[in-house]
Amino acid sequence: METTYEHWGQVPGDLYTKRALEGLEHPRRPAGRPSAWVESRDWRDRRIDVELYRLEDTEPTAATAAQLRAAAARSSRVRTCSDCGARCDRDLAPHPDRAEQVPLCRTCLRIARLRERQALLAERRPEAVEWARGLAADGAAALWLDRVRPPREPGARLPAAVAVLVEAAGPVRARVAVRLAGARNPHVPEGAVAVQEAAQALRGLSSRPVVVWDEEQAGHLQVLATRLAKAGVGPGWGRVCQASGLVSTWRGELDPDRPRGRVPAVAPGRADRLAELLERIAADGDRP
């Protein structure tokens, strides 16, 4: 199966471009079809697919040892890593963003880029702390919501939700199952109440900002808000904030396989856990 990588950071170390093969200490050339491709840009900034080869699909060039020795004497190529001292087969290049132009092996270059990205993430951590402190000062409540749906038949469309389960924690504590379908629907959870009764249970949220986890949770809350509005009782709460992105910023954990990507924050799964997490973020920097 042919593979095309979206960027150079995805390319495994055992794949070589034609240019990389030519730059080996003992150069080689393709002897078969490419094993993969990587998306790149040419000098005109046009999208191109660069061919990638495995060593088993290449062969030595015709250059003799004497020719290679003479070429090396004239060349400015460096094959010793300035950080770890590895004697590399590949031609080494300096870090493109470092002031000092020192050659780095692939591993040291990757480590350097990871460290730089980690430093950038650390710089953004105070943003999440200030965000959490602002929510605490405004008396924000943490919400956790789930939609209840009937079992899905194979090949059928996703059934409409019959209820929304709502948990509130923090300054406001509540737990209620809001019925969206008829009271006799067999899939409605036991104890679910009509939207008017749910509005009373959630009245402590009146005008408060609320924090949900992500876009999916915000969608659940919008479904509830629509039903409350139709019943003439209105949503009651203030602005809605999503926590997942800023929690990921606060954690600042980098995915080593995707140097430009943060590790997605794991969902707390409950309103009280989300509230505790927000409290911990707001207190960051205050603890010894």
Steps between C-alpha positions, in 0.01 A plus 500: 500500500646836395547756776515878473614692810350842562824660623868419555452444872301184424768341281669199671878499527541201268362687197727708278451755225716479187701793631553331837617184323750703297627666820582175682865438579471205262238637261220294354232542235145366458472155350124457524175680558464750784370355827312820591466871433496813713314820424731799459536832317734590214691826453186653348303396810303249297392173661711201394529137611859401578592135443629297796700176480606223735865394489406152378350663191826681415842405368853647529596768250796443268733727702821330612665537841768725347235723343308525827821582691583777255145638511504499882825697503336775290166492680384711793259229614505411869397159632586530872219629724610798710271400790539123544809433287332237283692418179209504260466341160274783390607851418419719804341843490498774766189582701313748278395721793821503704732799488804274522519292183598162646421168330253271677402140444132421445449402863665810647315721255172339605586542869587866445171565323305319771670708770423821313137400466482407868634844590234666286227296667637592844480867406128460434418328830431829684221571247310194622564590865362852454201359310418261785543776759268727306232231490536442875464873565182505289351208693499265200345157540641181347253293299511147365237388252411180317227431249302176539401330174314178421709205375609547140391241247774376261512728198240740643547870564592623846178512702383827652590556865230423754666674796792717608684417822634814669744527791605832651788545744694785657296791636183325378431132558225321315426173327200455275386291206297714261237318296499588128260227382156402625466371855400155371804456278666180629850639448454804725712443815321448828448821692526730196294816538330744265688811393297728730599295804860482375508880480418515870775250581751710305383841621827549689671545161304817437723753321816310597767412246522125455793283396453189287776272376494527121295570190299179540402598854412848377272334245323307776452824690358669190244220462395560859488878449275457194255283695496741793435793268211316331350439843524874569743471789822600319848353553573712811882479492746754368787452255615148415873419509677189374783365716678229299725724290615716790550197723725357230687834492542492878630144495746593225575138417646455153433201276850375403363345183343831397747770605253778423210335681403497864376185669121536521381537857309199635138582576431504878169319442305665784404853600670479840825382337484788252438748784795359697724525194404865445574574866842337467582701187390826667725420800804424283787725601360558849633173638857455625 
